[in-house]
Every structure is written in C-alpha cells, then in structure tokens.
Amino acid sequence: MSSKLLGVFAFAALWLAAGPAVADCKPLSLVASVDLAPTDDLRPFVPVTLSGRPKLMLIDTGGVATVLTQQAADELGLKPTQGMLELSDIAGRKTSKLVHSPLTLGRLSAQNMSFYVLPDDHAIDEPNTAGIIAPDVLSNYDVEIDFGSRKFNLLSQDHCEGKVVYWPTEFVAIIPFLKMNSGHIQFKVMLDGKDVVADFDTGAYVTTLTRSVAVDDLGITVGGADTPRVGSLTDSADAAVYTHVFKSLDLGGVAVSNLNVVIIPDMTRTVRRRAAAPPVGYRLSDKRGDEADQAMLLGMNILRHLHIYIAYNEQKIYITAAGPPPAAPSPHATP
C-alpha cells in the first residue's frame, strides 16, 4: 500500500475503517457540533454560553478538570465553594475552589455545571476565553476534531464499534489506548526508535517530553548544543526547560520527522505515583490511576495537521489527515 505525505507527516501502512453497517448496531449519533472559533491561537477554542453570556472555552484533552478563570468567575458573579479535590497544574499551582453555572455548547446544555476555578495568576491569553473543557466532560462522549476544516463534534458513545470514520479519506490510523481514571488517554509511540508513553494534549502549543525520560532513556544531554535551555516553568532552579529536535516519531503508523520537542521537568510525577498507590489494606494498585510513566504530551505542532476521533469507550483513537480548510466567503456575498 502506498504512503501519503502531508508535510513532514507520512501516513504509511494504514488501513481503511469504512465498512458495511452491522445488524442490531446503532449508527453514529451527533450530540453537539460547533465550528472552532477563529483565533490567532493554534489551540481549539469553542463558542459557549455561560450564565447567559457568550464566551470561548479551550478544548483541552490533556487537562484534568473543567475549569473557569478567576476573572470569568468574578465577571459572571459566581460564588465559590470548597471543592472535594485539590488540583495542581504542571507548574505546581493549586486550586480547590468550585463554582456552578449554566453552560451551553451547540445544542448540548447543562443547567448547573461544576467548574473548578484556576489560580489567580493563571490566565488564558485568548480574549473572551472563560476557561477549559477537560476530559472529565469530554470522556462522556466520543470527541472528534478536524483541525483542517475547523470542526468540533461530540458524539454518543452508543454506536457500532469501529464504525466511526464517516468522512472521505484514503487512510486511517487506529491506535489503542488505556483510558485512565483522570480521563487521560495513554498509548505508546516510538520516539527515535524507543517506546515512550504519550497522551494527546490539545491544550499545549508544543509537544513536550519529561526530562527524566529524555536523559535516562533517550540519552539526551540537556544544556548541550543540540538541547539548549530556553526558559523555566517556575523560579526554581530545577524547573529548567530545554528544546531538542528528534529525528523521528512513529504515531501508530503516522511518521513525523525532525520534530521539535520541549523537554520539561516532571514536577507532578511523585504526586501521580502517590495517587495511584493502593488503599490501606490492599496490595494491588489500579493501573488506570498510575500516570507516572506518561512522559510525552503531543501538542498542537503535531495535532494541527490531523483529523482525530477519540472513541473513549472503545479505547481507540482514529487519525486521518486534516480536512481542507473552510471555504472563504465570496467577496460578492451579501450578509
């Protein structure tokens, strides 16, 4: 089977997912569909209504909890309460404040949606953006994002298994994953010929790799000429950030060459390992709670070239090339 090139991407040794309908098996059912908001940001923002006001929210497949910014909570007059969880981001900032608001996304609506509130110093640069929609919401549906045609869909999970790629395409890659208790998805990729545990992160501009795996497993020397320091996550000396160009990434048959990856400290590994420990009196830990081995987040420098379908119940990702961009309006069209 021939390969199909897309920039630095090569769709090789892939298979078609289309097929005849199966008896006593439900077809796909659309729950909500919206166009991605036109922004200067590579990441996917969707239009929503919060407490009756139009806002944008970031679709973050690598997030944990659906959140609002402190500014949005204040603007909407939402009174915080104490949540049952304490959330921590990659830089160690914590929050446990919880608010509630009506939310509408396309034709999907919730009257009393729960949101954690981001720390005061955590802002989202895109104007009119109120917060982040994370896997605690997304994993209740199948999630489809076509970054080419700028479309975001939520679909029912009650459908024929494996019959999800309904759009015209020559090839499709199918990647099995493990759905974690957090809603994150974990799967293996090959980075410069070595297995690395990865996740999709539509909330990240770039692809990242933890420093421990880069150094211990891949033999990278951080601070060298080919891996210069480019900044820091926090003021801590242990939070240095580096960049490195890897020769190859194999994503279930989708090949990416000369990939620029940001190498970051793994500041939450200990917390993730502790959270996965078995309760007192038990010997077996829950592998779906242990995310300590996740080392790589595939960000928008990769995902923007793709059309992805995350089937959370099937625990499979379907990947094709991104569709064509939406047609520009005719200059002679009348509103």
Short mmCIF file of C-alpha atoms in Angstrom, two decimals:
data_model
loop_
_atom_site.label_atom_id
_atom_site.label_comp_id
_atom_site.label_asym_id
_atom_site.label_seq_id
_atom_site.Cartn_x
_atom_site.Cartn_y
_atom_site.Cartn_z
CA MET A 1 0.00 0.00 0.00
CA SER A 2 1.44 3.38 -0.94
CA SER A 3 2.12 6.09 1.60
CA LYS A 4 0.52 9.51 1.65
CA LEU A 5 2.67 12.52 2.51
CA LEU A 6 1.43 15.56 4.43
CA GLY A 7 4.28 17.98 5.09
CA VAL A 8 6.59 16.09 7.43
CA PHE A 9 3.85 13.53 8.05
CA ALA A 10 3.72 10.18 6.29
CA PHE A 11 0.59 8.02 6.55
CA ALA A 12 2.07 4.58 5.91
CA ALA A 13 0.85 1.01 6.37
CA LEU A 14 -2.61 2.20 7.42
CA TRP A 15 -5.99 0.65 6.82
CA LEU A 16 -9.46 1.78 5.82
CA ALA A 17 -12.06 1.91 8.57
CA ALA A 18 -15.14 2.16 6.37
CA GLY A 19 -17.37 -0.87 6.12
CA PRO A 20 -20.96 -2.08 5.86
CA ALA A 21 -23.40 -1.49 8.69
CA VAL A 22 -23.71 -4.24 11.29
CA ALA A 23 -27.15 -5.66 12.19
CA ASP A 24 -28.52 -4.60 15.59
CA CYS A 25 -25.81 -1.96 15.84
CA LYS A 26 -26.51 1.76 16.15
CA PRO A 27 -25.03 4.30 13.74
CA LEU A 28 -23.17 7.38 14.93
CA SER A 29 -25.32 9.99 16.66
CA LEU A 30 -24.23 13.62 16.88
CA VAL A 31 -24.73 15.27 20.28
CA ALA A 32 -23.18 18.68 19.62
CA SER A 33 -21.33 20.29 16.73
CA VAL A 34 -19.67 23.70 16.56
CA ASP A 35 -17.07 25.44 14.43
CA LEU A 36 -13.78 26.13 16.18
CA ALA A 37 -13.55 29.82 16.97
CA PRO A 38 -11.35 31.87 14.63
CA THR A 39 -8.46 32.93 16.85
CA ASP A 40 -4.75 33.64 16.48
CA ASP A 41 -4.13 30.67 18.79
CA LEU A 42 -3.34 27.23 17.33
CA ARG A 43 -5.33 25.51 20.06
CA PRO A 44 -9.05 24.63 19.68
CA PHE A 45 -11.44 27.15 21.21
CA VAL A 46 -15.21 26.64 21.01
CA PRO A 47 -18.07 29.13 21.44
CA VAL A 48 -20.21 28.53 24.53
CA THR A 49 -22.80 30.36 26.60
CA LEU A 50 -22.07 30.69 30.33
CA SER A 51 -24.74 32.15 32.60
CA GLY A 52 -26.34 33.66 29.52
CA ARG A 53 -23.14 35.28 28.21
CA PRO A 54 -21.24 34.29 25.05
CA LYS A 55 -17.73 33.10 25.81
CA LEU A 56 -14.98 30.89 24.44
CA MET A 57 -13.57 27.80 26.13
CA LEU A 58 -10.45 25.85 25.31
CA ILE A 59 -10.84 22.15 24.48
CA ASP A 60 -8.01 20.52 26.47
CA THR A 61 -7.75 16.76 26.03
CA GLY A 62 -4.72 16.79 28.34
CA GLY A 63 -6.50 18.61 31.17
CA VAL A 64 -7.98 17.03 34.28
CA ALA A 65 -10.96 19.12 35.37
CA THR A 66 -13.18 21.58 33.55
CA VAL A 67 -12.29 24.99 34.93
CA LEU A 68 -13.04 28.70 34.74
CA THR A 69 -10.58 31.52 35.18
CA GLN A 70 -10.89 33.64 38.30
CA GLN A 71 -11.66 36.62 36.06
CA ALA A 72 -14.56 34.81 34.37
CA ALA A 73 -15.98 33.60 37.69
CA ASP A 74 -15.89 37.15 39.04
CA GLU A 75 -17.40 38.61 35.87
CA LEU A 76 -20.27 36.09 35.94
CA GLY A 77 -20.87 36.69 39.66
CA LEU A 78 -20.29 33.05 40.61
CA LYS A 79 -19.81 32.41 44.32
CA PRO A 80 -17.08 29.86 45.08
CA THR A 81 -17.39 26.91 47.44
CA GLN A 82 -14.78 24.43 48.66
CA GLY A 83 -14.34 21.53 46.25
CA MET A 84 -13.52 17.98 47.33
CA LEU A 85 -10.33 17.92 45.26
CA GLU A 86 -7.17 19.99 45.14
CA LEU A 87 -5.95 20.39 41.59
CA SER A 88 -2.34 21.10 40.69
CA ASP A 89 -1.02 22.21 37.30
CA ILE A 90 2.33 21.43 35.70
CA ALA A 91 3.95 24.41 37.44
CA GLY A 92 2.66 23.36 40.87
CA ARG A 93 -0.10 25.98 41.16
CA LYS A 94 -3.08 24.66 43.16
CA THR A 95 -6.79 25.31 43.44
CA SER A 96 -9.74 23.76 45.28
CA LYS A 97 -12.38 26.47 44.64
CA LEU A 98 -15.56 25.31 42.91
CA VAL A 99 -18.33 27.31 41.18
CA HIS A 100 -21.50 26.38 39.28
CA SER A 101 -23.04 27.90 36.15
CA PRO A 102 -25.38 27.01 33.27
CA LEU A 103 -23.41 26.01 30.16
CA THR A 104 -24.49 25.64 26.54
CA LEU A 105 -22.27 24.14 23.83
CA GLY A 106 -24.03 23.84 20.49
CA ARG A 107 -27.28 22.02 21.26
CA LEU A 108 -25.84 20.48 24.44
CA SER A 109 -26.72 22.24 27.68
CA ALA A 110 -26.28 21.78 31.44
CA GLN A 111 -28.17 23.84 33.99
CA ASN A 112 -25.76 23.54 36.91
CA MET A 113 -22.31 22.73 35.56
CA SER A 114 -19.45 22.41 38.06
CA PHE A 115 -16.18 24.24 37.40
CA TYR A 116 -13.02 24.47 39.43
CA VAL A 117 -11.51 27.96 39.43
CA LEU A 118 -7.98 28.47 38.17
CA PRO A 119 -5.49 30.19 40.50
CA ASP A 120 -5.50 33.99 40.30
CA ASP A 121 -2.23 34.14 38.36
CA HIS A 122 -3.34 31.58 35.76
CA ALA A 123 -4.76 33.37 32.73
CA ILE A 124 -5.68 32.30 29.20
CA ASP A 125 -4.35 34.82 26.73
CA GLU A 126 -7.08 34.46 24.11
CA PRO A 127 -9.65 37.28 24.61
CA ASN A 128 -13.12 36.40 25.92
CA THR A 129 -11.96 32.92 26.97
CA ALA A 130 -13.63 31.84 30.20
CA GLY A 131 -11.90 28.54 30.87
CA ILE A 132 -11.11 24.99 29.80
CA ILE A 133 -13.24 21.93 28.95
CA ALA A 134 -11.31 18.85 30.06
CA PRO A 135 -11.69 15.03 29.93
CA ASP A 136 -13.99 14.95 32.98
CA VAL A 137 -16.59 16.23 30.48
CA LEU A 138 -15.13 15.11 27.15
CA SER A 139 -14.76 11.43 28.09
CA ASN A 140 -18.53 11.07 28.40
CA TYR A 141 -18.70 11.35 24.60
CA ASP A 142 -16.74 10.45 21.52
CA VAL A 143 -14.67 13.51 20.60
CA GLU A 144 -13.94 14.47 17.01
CA ILE A 145 -11.77 17.41 16.00
CA ASP A 146 -10.84 18.23 12.41
CA PHE A 147 -8.17 20.89 12.65
CA GLY A 148 -8.26 21.41 8.89
CA SER A 149 -11.96 22.16 8.48
CA ARG A 150 -12.05 23.73 11.98
CA LYS A 151 -14.85 21.49 13.29
CA PHE A 152 -15.51 20.13 16.79
CA ASN A 153 -18.06 17.37 17.37
CA LEU A 154 -19.31 15.43 20.38
CA LEU A 155 -20.98 12.12 19.54
CA SER A 156 -22.86 9.47 21.51
CA GLN A 157 -20.75 6.50 22.63
CA ASP A 158 -23.65 4.13 21.84
CA HIS A 159 -22.73 3.04 18.31
CA CYS A 160 -21.19 0.26 16.26
CA GLU A 161 -17.66 -0.43 17.42
CA GLY A 162 -15.04 0.56 14.89
CA LYS A 163 -17.53 2.26 12.55
CA VAL A 164 -16.63 5.86 13.26
CA VAL A 165 -14.68 7.26 10.30
CA TYR A 166 -17.56 8.63 8.24
CA TRP A 167 -15.62 11.31 6.34
CA PRO A 168 -13.90 10.67 2.98
CA THR A 169 -10.31 9.53 3.47
CA GLU A 170 -7.80 7.21 1.86
CA PHE A 171 -6.15 6.03 5.07
CA VAL A 172 -6.84 5.88 8.78
CA ALA A 173 -4.54 5.02 11.65
CA ILE A 174 -6.11 3.26 14.62
CA ILE A 175 -4.27 3.47 17.94
CA PRO A 176 -5.42 1.54 21.03
CA PHE A 177 -5.06 3.37 24.34
CA LEU A 178 -5.64 2.93 28.03
CA LYS A 179 -8.25 5.27 29.46
CA MET A 180 -7.00 6.49 32.82
CA ASN A 181 -9.17 7.33 35.83
CA SER A 182 -8.46 11.01 35.14
CA GLY A 183 -9.90 10.71 31.63
CA HIS A 184 -6.44 11.00 30.09
CA ILE A 185 -5.54 8.55 27.38
CA GLN A 186 -2.21 6.72 27.34
CA PHE A 187 -0.65 4.97 24.38
CA LYS A 188 2.81 4.11 23.15
CA VAL A 189 4.70 5.95 20.44
CA MET A 190 8.17 5.36 19.03
CA LEU A 191 10.49 8.33 19.54
CA ASP A 192 13.84 7.89 17.81
CA GLY A 193 13.22 4.14 17.87
CA LYS A 194 12.30 3.82 21.57
CA ASP A 195 8.93 3.27 23.24
CA VAL A 196 7.54 6.31 25.06
CA VAL A 197 4.16 6.60 26.84
CA ALA A 198 2.25 9.55 25.40
CA ASP A 199 -1.05 11.44 25.55
CA PHE A 200 -2.83 13.88 23.24
CA ASP A 201 -2.87 17.43 24.59
CA THR A 202 -4.87 19.93 22.58
CA GLY A 203 -4.24 22.46 25.35
CA ALA A 204 -0.49 22.52 24.59
CA TYR A 205 1.08 24.64 21.86
CA VAL A 206 4.05 22.30 21.54
CA THR A 207 4.95 18.69 22.15
CA THR A 208 6.72 18.03 25.45
CA LEU A 209 8.82 15.24 26.96
CA THR A 210 9.83 14.78 30.57
CA ARG A 211 13.49 15.38 31.34
CA SER A 212 13.92 12.05 33.15
CA VAL A 213 12.92 10.06 30.06
CA ALA A 214 14.89 12.31 27.72
CA VAL A 215 18.05 11.86 29.78
CA ASP A 216 17.75 8.33 31.20
CA ASP A 217 16.00 6.52 28.33
CA LEU A 218 16.97 8.51 25.24
CA GLY A 219 20.45 9.63 26.25
CA ILE A 220 19.86 13.35 25.73
CA THR A 221 22.35 15.73 27.35
CA VAL A 222 20.34 18.75 28.39
CA GLY A 223 22.16 22.07 28.12
CA GLY A 224 24.28 20.83 25.22
CA ALA A 225 24.50 22.43 21.81
CA ASP A 226 21.61 20.36 20.42
CA THR A 227 19.46 20.72 23.56
CA PRO A 228 19.74 24.35 24.71
CA ARG A 229 17.93 25.79 27.69
CA VAL A 230 15.05 28.00 26.56
CA GLY A 231 13.39 29.02 29.82
CA SER A 232 11.85 27.80 33.06
CA LEU A 233 8.44 26.66 34.31
CA THR A 234 8.88 28.41 37.65
CA ASP A 235 11.56 30.35 39.52
CA SER A 236 13.01 27.06 40.80
CA ALA A 237 16.43 26.02 39.51
CA ASP A 238 15.01 22.52 38.99
CA ALA A 239 12.33 23.79 36.60
CA ALA A 240 14.56 24.50 33.60
CA VAL A 241 13.09 23.89 30.13
CA TYR A 242 15.08 22.75 27.09
CA THR A 243 14.38 22.08 23.42
CA HIS A 244 15.56 19.24 21.20
CA VAL A 245 14.87 18.12 17.62
CA PHE A 246 14.18 14.38 17.43
CA LYS A 247 14.73 12.55 14.16
CA SER A 248 11.52 10.55 14.13
CA LEU A 249 8.20 9.96 15.86
CA ASP A 250 6.00 7.00 14.90
CA LEU A 251 2.39 7.55 15.95
CA GLY A 252 0.64 4.32 15.12
CA GLY A 253 1.97 4.39 11.56
CA VAL A 254 1.91 8.17 11.18
CA ALA A 255 5.56 9.19 10.82
CA VAL A 256 6.79 12.62 11.88
CA SER A 257 10.35 13.65 11.10
CA ASN A 258 12.55 16.36 12.61
CA LEU A 259 10.13 17.01 15.47
CA ASN A 260 10.90 19.91 17.79
CA VAL A 261 10.13 18.83 21.38
CA VAL A 262 10.26 20.86 24.58
CA ILE A 263 11.91 18.97 27.45
CA ILE A 264 10.35 19.79 30.81
CA PRO A 265 10.86 18.73 34.44
CA ASP A 266 8.34 16.17 35.66
CA MET A 267 7.08 18.17 38.64
CA THR A 268 3.96 16.06 39.23
CA ARG A 269 5.38 12.52 38.92
CA THR A 270 5.59 11.97 42.68
CA VAL A 271 2.03 13.21 43.18
CA ARG A 272 0.74 10.95 40.38
CA ARG A 273 2.58 7.92 41.79
CA ARG A 274 1.21 8.58 45.28
CA ALA A 275 -2.33 8.92 43.93
CA ALA A 276 -2.02 5.51 42.30
CA ALA A 277 -0.95 3.71 45.48
CA PRO A 278 -3.45 1.05 46.67
CA PRO A 279 -5.68 1.94 49.62
CA VAL A 280 -4.65 0.79 53.08
CA GLY A 281 -5.30 -2.95 53.37
CA TYR A 282 -4.96 -3.62 49.64
CA ARG A 283 -1.94 -4.87 47.75
CA LEU A 284 -3.00 -4.25 44.17
CA SER A 285 -2.74 -0.77 42.69
CA ASP A 286 -5.05 0.49 39.93
CA LYS A 287 -3.08 0.73 36.69
CA ARG A 288 -5.66 3.23 35.41
CA GLY A 289 -4.72 5.55 38.25
CA ASP A 290 -0.96 5.42 37.75
CA GLU A 291 0.13 8.07 35.25
CA ALA A 292 3.71 8.31 36.48
CA ASP A 293 5.06 6.65 33.34
CA GLN A 294 3.40 9.13 30.98
CA ALA A 295 6.31 11.06 29.55
CA MET A 296 5.15 12.78 26.37
CA LEU A 297 2.34 15.16 25.53
CA LEU A 298 1.60 15.51 21.81
CA GLY A 299 0.75 19.16 21.32
CA MET A 300 -0.66 21.33 18.58
CA ASN A 301 2.52 21.45 16.50
CA ILE A 302 1.57 17.85 15.60
CA LEU A 303 -2.20 17.75 16.06
CA ARG A 304 -2.97 20.75 13.84
CA HIS A 305 -2.18 18.58 10.81
CA LEU A 306 -4.71 15.91 11.78
CA HIS A 307 -8.35 14.90 11.96
CA ILE A 308 -8.74 12.93 15.18
CA TYR A 309 -11.58 10.87 16.62
CA ILE A 310 -11.23 9.73 20.25
CA ALA A 311 -13.56 6.81 21.00
CA TYR A 312 -13.30 6.71 24.79
CA ASN A 313 -15.41 3.57 25.28
CA GLU A 314 -13.60 1.66 22.55
CA GLN A 315 -10.29 3.00 23.88
CA LYS A 316 -9.12 3.73 20.37
CA ILE A 317 -8.00 6.84 18.53
CA TYR A 318 -8.73 7.17 14.82
CA ILE A 319 -6.41 9.51 12.90
CA THR A 320 -6.53 10.77 9.33
CA ALA A 321 -5.07 13.77 7.55
CA ALA A 322 -6.85 17.02 8.38
CA GLY A 323 -9.63 18.03 6.02
CA PRO A 324 -9.47 21.06 3.72
CA PRO A 325 -9.85 24.46 5.37
CA PRO A 326 -13.32 26.03 5.30
CA ALA A 327 -14.07 27.93 2.12
CA ALA A 328 -13.60 31.69 2.39
CA PRO A 329 -16.79 33.71 1.92
CA SER A 330 -17.29 35.14 -1.54
CA PRO A 331 -16.37 38.83 -1.74
CA HIS A 332 -19.68 39.38 -3.54
CA ALA A 333 -21.80 37.58 -0.94
CA THR A 334 -24.38 39.63 0.92
CA PRO A 335 -24.94 39.11 4.66
#
